[in-house]
Amino acid sequence: MNNKVNILGVNVDMVTIDEAADRIIGFFDEDKLHKVYTPNSEIIMNAYKDEEFCALLNDAELLTADGIGVVYASKILGKPISERAAGYDIACQVLDRIKDTDHSVYLFGSKPGVAEMAREKLIEKYPGLRVAGTHNGYFKPEDEPAIVEEINATGADLLFVCLGAPKQEQWLARNADRLKVRVAMGIGGSLDVFAGTAERAPEFYCKHGLEWFYRLKKEPWRAKRMLALPKFGMTVLINGRRYKQED
Ligand code: UDP
């Protein structure tokens, strides 16, 4: 049930989108904070080079494979993950399941105005969904306690933290003890996609593991960051087996 594959030190759960959503729904029944992160190959490469960040990722209750590179890495290491479980897709599943219930979601992150637009779009897409509140992702460190208080005051039990990696994971690590939500998901640019200010790659690209290629075409300035993908593949091939896999 809790099968994980150790990819360069990061213990990724071998779950599908559906299974990840099932686990998250189960987390609502436990009276504590559960952190959910969705590392892609770039994030795992950063963790490989930064022990502290690696520990911070492994502290999550659920870590899913966001990106075809991570899925391939799991295959190379002999513990195949059956599909890419991107944060955006898991978030959609969870929202669909909690609409028409007492659960409510707080949207935190992205540029001013985006979370509010995402709220509108989400309520249209998931009628009956309760969006407890929103806050943009550009703030001063001294504002953090007030933001946490605001999130707690809304009574939300689900929190989307969309500050990009590693900011969102670091923010959650710093504020975990004070947060009252039961599930906090670090899901990068998802609010932009919900709001419609950023596009997701068309289905064809996602299905064939070519989302990176679509993003490269659309956002060529990401090319340097994308070199992380082949580097990641090589590093997994060369060093991946040094990491102990649990049975
Ligand atoms: N962001 C933010 N605060 C910051 C930096 C970034 O809210 O200080 C937001 C940014 O507006 C974007 C998201 O974080 O909505 C990161 O998106 P990106 O696609 O770069 O991250 P990824 O999903 O690749 O981690």
Coordinates of C-alpha atoms and ligand atoms in Angstrom, one line a residue:
M1 CA 0.0 0.0 0.0
N2 CA 2.8 2.4 1.0
N3 CA 5.2 1.3 -1.7
K4 CA 7.9 3.8 -2.4
V5 CA 10.8 4.1 -4.9
N6 CA 14.0 5.8 -3.7
I7 CA 15.0 8.1 -6.6
L8 CA 18.4 9.7 -5.8
G9 CA 17.4 10.0 -2.1
V10 CA 13.8 11.1 -2.7
N11 CA 11.2 8.5 -1.6
V12 CA 8.5 8.8 -4.2
D13 CA 5.2 7.0 -3.6
M14 CA 4.3 4.5 -6.4
V15 CA 0.8 5.8 -6.8
T16 CA -1.5 6.6 -9.7
I17 CA -3.5 9.9 -9.8
D18 CA -6.6 8.0 -8.4
E19 CA -4.6 6.3 -5.7
A20 CA -3.1 9.7 -4.7
A21 CA -6.5 11.2 -4.4
D22 CA -7.7 8.3 -2.4
R23 CA -4.9 8.7 0.1
I24 CA -5.6 12.5 0.4
I25 CA -9.3 11.9 1.0
G26 CA -8.2 9.5 3.8
F27 CA -5.9 12.1 5.3
F28 CA -8.9 14.3 6.1
D29 CA -9.9 11.7 8.7
E30 CA -6.6 12.1 10.7
D31 CA -6.3 15.1 12.9
K32 CA -2.9 16.4 11.8
L33 CA -1.3 18.1 8.9
H34 CA -0.4 16.0 5.9
K35 CA 2.0 17.5 3.4
V36 CA 1.8 16.4 -0.3
Y37 CA 4.6 17.3 -2.8
T38 CA 4.8 16.4 -6.4
P39 CA 8.5 16.4 -7.4
N40 CA 9.6 16.4 -11.1
S41 CA 13.1 15.6 -12.3
E42 CA 14.3 19.1 -11.8
I43 CA 13.2 19.1 -8.1
I44 CA 14.7 15.6 -7.5
M45 CA 18.0 16.9 -9.0
N46 CA 17.9 19.8 -6.6
A47 CA 17.3 17.5 -3.7
Y48 CA 20.2 15.2 -4.9
K49 CA 22.5 18.2 -4.5
D50 CA 20.9 19.6 -1.4
E51 CA 20.5 17.3 1.6
E52 CA 18.4 19.7 3.6
F53 CA 15.9 20.1 0.7
C54 CA 15.9 16.3 0.3
A55 CA 15.0 15.8 3.9
L56 CA 12.3 18.4 3.6
L57 CA 10.7 16.5 0.7
N58 CA 10.9 13.2 2.4
D59 CA 9.1 14.7 5.4
A60 CA 5.9 14.7 3.3
E61 CA 3.2 12.1 3.9
L62 CA 2.7 11.8 0.1
L63 CA 5.2 12.4 -2.7
T64 CA 4.0 11.8 -6.3
A65 CA 5.8 11.6 -9.6
D66 CA 5.2 14.8 -11.5
G67 CA 6.8 14.3 -14.8
I68 CA 7.7 11.5 -17.2
G69 CA 11.3 11.7 -16.2
V70 CA 10.5 10.5 -12.7
V71 CA 8.3 7.7 -14.1
Y72 CA 11.2 6.6 -16.3
A73 CA 13.6 6.8 -13.4
S74 CA 11.4 4.5 -11.4
K75 CA 11.5 2.0 -14.3
I76 CA 15.3 2.1 -14.5
L77 CA 15.4 1.4 -10.8
G78 CA 13.2 -1.6 -11.1
K79 CA 10.2 -0.2 -9.1
P80 CA 8.0 1.1 -11.9
I81 CA 5.4 3.8 -11.2
S82 CA 2.6 3.1 -13.6
E83 CA 1.7 6.7 -14.5
R84 CA 2.6 10.3 -14.0
A85 CA 0.7 11.7 -11.1
A86 CA 1.0 15.5 -11.5
G87 CA 0.0 17.9 -8.8
Y88 CA -2.6 19.6 -11.1
D89 CA -4.3 16.3 -12.0
I90 CA -4.4 15.1 -8.4
A91 CA -5.8 18.5 -7.3
C92 CA -8.6 18.2 -9.9
Q93 CA -9.5 14.7 -8.6
V94 CA -9.5 15.9 -5.0
L95 CA -11.7 19.0 -5.8
D96 CA -14.1 16.8 -7.7
R97 CA -14.5 14.5 -4.8
I98 CA -14.9 17.2 -2.1
K99 CA -17.4 19.3 -4.0
D100 CA -20.8 19.1 -2.3
T101 CA -19.1 18.2 1.1
D102 CA -18.2 20.2 4.1
H103 CA -14.5 20.3 3.1
S104 CA -13.1 23.6 1.9
V105 CA -10.0 24.6 0.1
Y106 CA -7.8 27.7 0.5
L107 CA -5.9 28.9 -2.5
F108 CA -2.5 30.4 -1.7
G109 CA 0.1 31.6 -4.2
S110 CA 0.7 33.1 -7.6
K111 CA 0.5 36.7 -8.7
P112 CA -2.0 39.1 -7.2
G113 CA -5.5 38.5 -8.6
V114 CA -4.7 35.0 -10.0
A115 CA -6.0 33.1 -7.0
E116 CA -9.3 35.0 -7.1
M117 CA -9.6 34.2 -10.8
A118 CA -8.9 30.6 -10.0
R119 CA -11.6 30.6 -7.3
E120 CA -14.2 31.8 -9.9
K121 CA -13.1 29.2 -12.4
L122 CA -13.0 26.4 -9.9
I123 CA -16.5 27.1 -8.6
E124 CA -17.7 27.0 -12.2
K125 CA -15.9 23.8 -12.9
Y126 CA -16.9 22.1 -9.6
P127 CA -20.3 23.4 -8.6
G128 CA -20.8 23.0 -4.8
L129 CA -17.1 23.4 -4.1
R130 CA -16.3 25.6 -1.1
V131 CA -13.3 27.9 -1.6
A132 CA -12.6 29.2 1.9
G133 CA -10.2 32.0 0.9
T134 CA -7.3 33.2 -1.3
H135 CA -4.0 34.9 -0.9
N136 CA -1.3 35.8 -3.5
G137 CA 2.2 34.4 -3.2
Y138 CA 4.1 37.6 -3.0
F139 CA 4.6 38.7 0.6
K140 CA 7.3 39.7 3.1
P141 CA 8.6 37.2 5.6
E142 CA 7.1 39.2 8.4
D143 CA 3.6 38.7 6.8
E144 CA 3.8 35.0 7.2
P145 CA 2.2 34.6 10.6
A146 CA -0.8 36.7 9.6
I147 CA -1.2 34.6 6.4
V148 CA -1.2 31.4 8.5
E149 CA -3.7 33.0 10.9
E150 CA -5.9 34.0 8.0
I151 CA -5.9 30.5 6.5
N152 CA -6.7 28.9 10.0
A153 CA -9.5 31.4 10.6
T154 CA -11.3 30.3 7.4
G155 CA -11.6 26.8 8.8
A156 CA -10.3 25.3 5.5
D157 CA -9.0 21.8 5.7
L158 CA -7.3 21.7 2.3
L159 CA -4.6 24.2 1.3
F160 CA -3.0 24.6 -2.1
V161 CA 0.5 26.2 -1.7
C162 CA 1.5 27.4 -5.1
L163 CA 4.8 29.3 -4.7
G164 CA 6.9 27.0 -7.0
A165 CA 9.6 24.7 -5.7
P166 CA 11.5 25.0 -3.3
K167 CA 9.6 28.0 -1.9
Q168 CA 6.4 26.1 -1.3
E169 CA 8.1 23.2 0.5
Q170 CA 10.2 25.6 2.6
W171 CA 7.1 27.7 3.4
L172 CA 5.2 24.6 4.6
A173 CA 8.2 23.3 6.6
R174 CA 8.4 26.7 8.4
N175 CA 4.7 27.0 9.1
A176 CA 3.6 23.3 9.5
D177 CA 3.3 23.5 13.3
R178 CA 0.9 26.5 13.2
L179 CA -1.3 25.4 10.3
K180 CA -4.6 23.8 11.2
V181 CA -5.5 22.4 7.7
R182 CA -5.3 18.6 7.4
V183 CA -3.8 18.5 3.9
A184 CA -1.4 21.0 2.3
M185 CA -0.4 20.4 -1.3
G186 CA 2.6 22.1 -2.9
I187 CA 1.4 22.3 -6.5
G188 CA 3.5 25.0 -8.2
G189 CA 1.9 26.8 -11.1
S190 CA -1.5 25.1 -10.8
L191 CA -3.4 28.2 -9.8
D192 CA -2.3 29.9 -13.0
V193 CA -3.7 26.9 -14.9
F194 CA -7.0 26.9 -12.9
A195 CA -7.2 30.7 -13.5
G196 CA -6.5 30.4 -17.2
T197 CA -3.4 32.6 -17.1
A198 CA -1.2 29.7 -18.0
E199 CA -2.0 26.9 -20.3
R200 CA -1.3 23.2 -19.7
A201 CA 0.2 21.2 -22.5
P202 CA -2.5 19.6 -24.7
E203 CA -3.5 16.0 -23.9
F204 CA -1.4 14.6 -26.7
Y205 CA 1.9 15.9 -25.3
C206 CA 1.0 14.8 -21.7
K207 CA 0.0 11.3 -22.9
H208 CA 3.2 10.7 -24.8
G209 CA 5.5 12.1 -22.2
L210 CA 6.3 15.2 -24.3
E211 CA 5.1 17.9 -22.0
W212 CA 8.7 19.1 -21.6
F213 CA 8.8 19.6 -25.4
Y214 CA 5.6 21.6 -25.4
R215 CA 6.9 23.9 -22.6
L216 CA 10.2 24.3 -24.4
K217 CA 8.3 25.4 -27.6
K218 CA 6.1 27.8 -25.6
E219 CA 8.7 29.1 -23.1
P220 CA 12.1 28.8 -24.8
W221 CA 13.7 30.7 -21.8
R222 CA 13.2 27.5 -19.8
A223 CA 15.7 25.7 -22.0
K224 CA 18.5 26.0 -19.4
R225 CA 16.3 24.7 -16.6
M226 CA 15.3 21.9 -18.8
L227 CA 18.8 20.6 -19.2
A228 CA 18.0 19.2 -15.8
L229 CA 16.0 16.4 -17.5
P230 CA 18.9 14.7 -19.4
K231 CA 21.2 15.3 -16.5
F232 CA 18.7 13.7 -14.2
G233 CA 18.4 10.7 -16.6
M234 CA 22.2 10.2 -16.6
T235 CA 22.5 10.6 -12.8
V236 CA 19.8 8.0 -12.2
L237 CA 21.5 5.6 -14.7
I238 CA 25.0 6.1 -13.1
N239 CA 24.2 6.6 -9.4
G240 CA 20.5 5.6 -9.0
R241 CA 21.3 2.0 -7.9
R242 CA 23.4 3.2 -5.0
Y243 CA 20.3 4.2 -3.1
K244 CA 18.8 1.4 -1.0
Q245 CA 15.2 0.4 -2.0
E246 CA 12.9 -0.8 0.7
D247 CA 11.1 -4.1 0.0
Ligands
UDP1 N1 5.2 32.3 -7.1 C1 4.7 32.9 -6.0 N2 5.6 33.5 -5.2 C2 6.9 33.6 -5.4 C3 7.4 33.0 -6.6 C4 6.5 32.3 -7.4 O1 3.5 32.8 -5.8 O2 7.6 34.2 -4.6 C5 4.2 31.6 -8.0 C6 4.3 32.0 -9.5 O3 3.5 33.2 -9.7 C7 3.7 30.8 -10.2 C8 4.2 29.6 -9.3 O4 4.6 30.2 -8.1 O5 2.3 30.9 -10.1 C9 5.4 28.9 -9.8 O6 5.2 28.5 -11.0 P1 6.3 27.7 -11.9 O7 5.6 27.2 -13.0 O8 7.5 28.5 -12.1 O9 6.7 26.6 -10.8 P2 6.7 25.1 -11.0 O10 5.3 24.6 -11.1 O11 7.6 24.8 -12.2 O12 7.4 24.7 -9.7

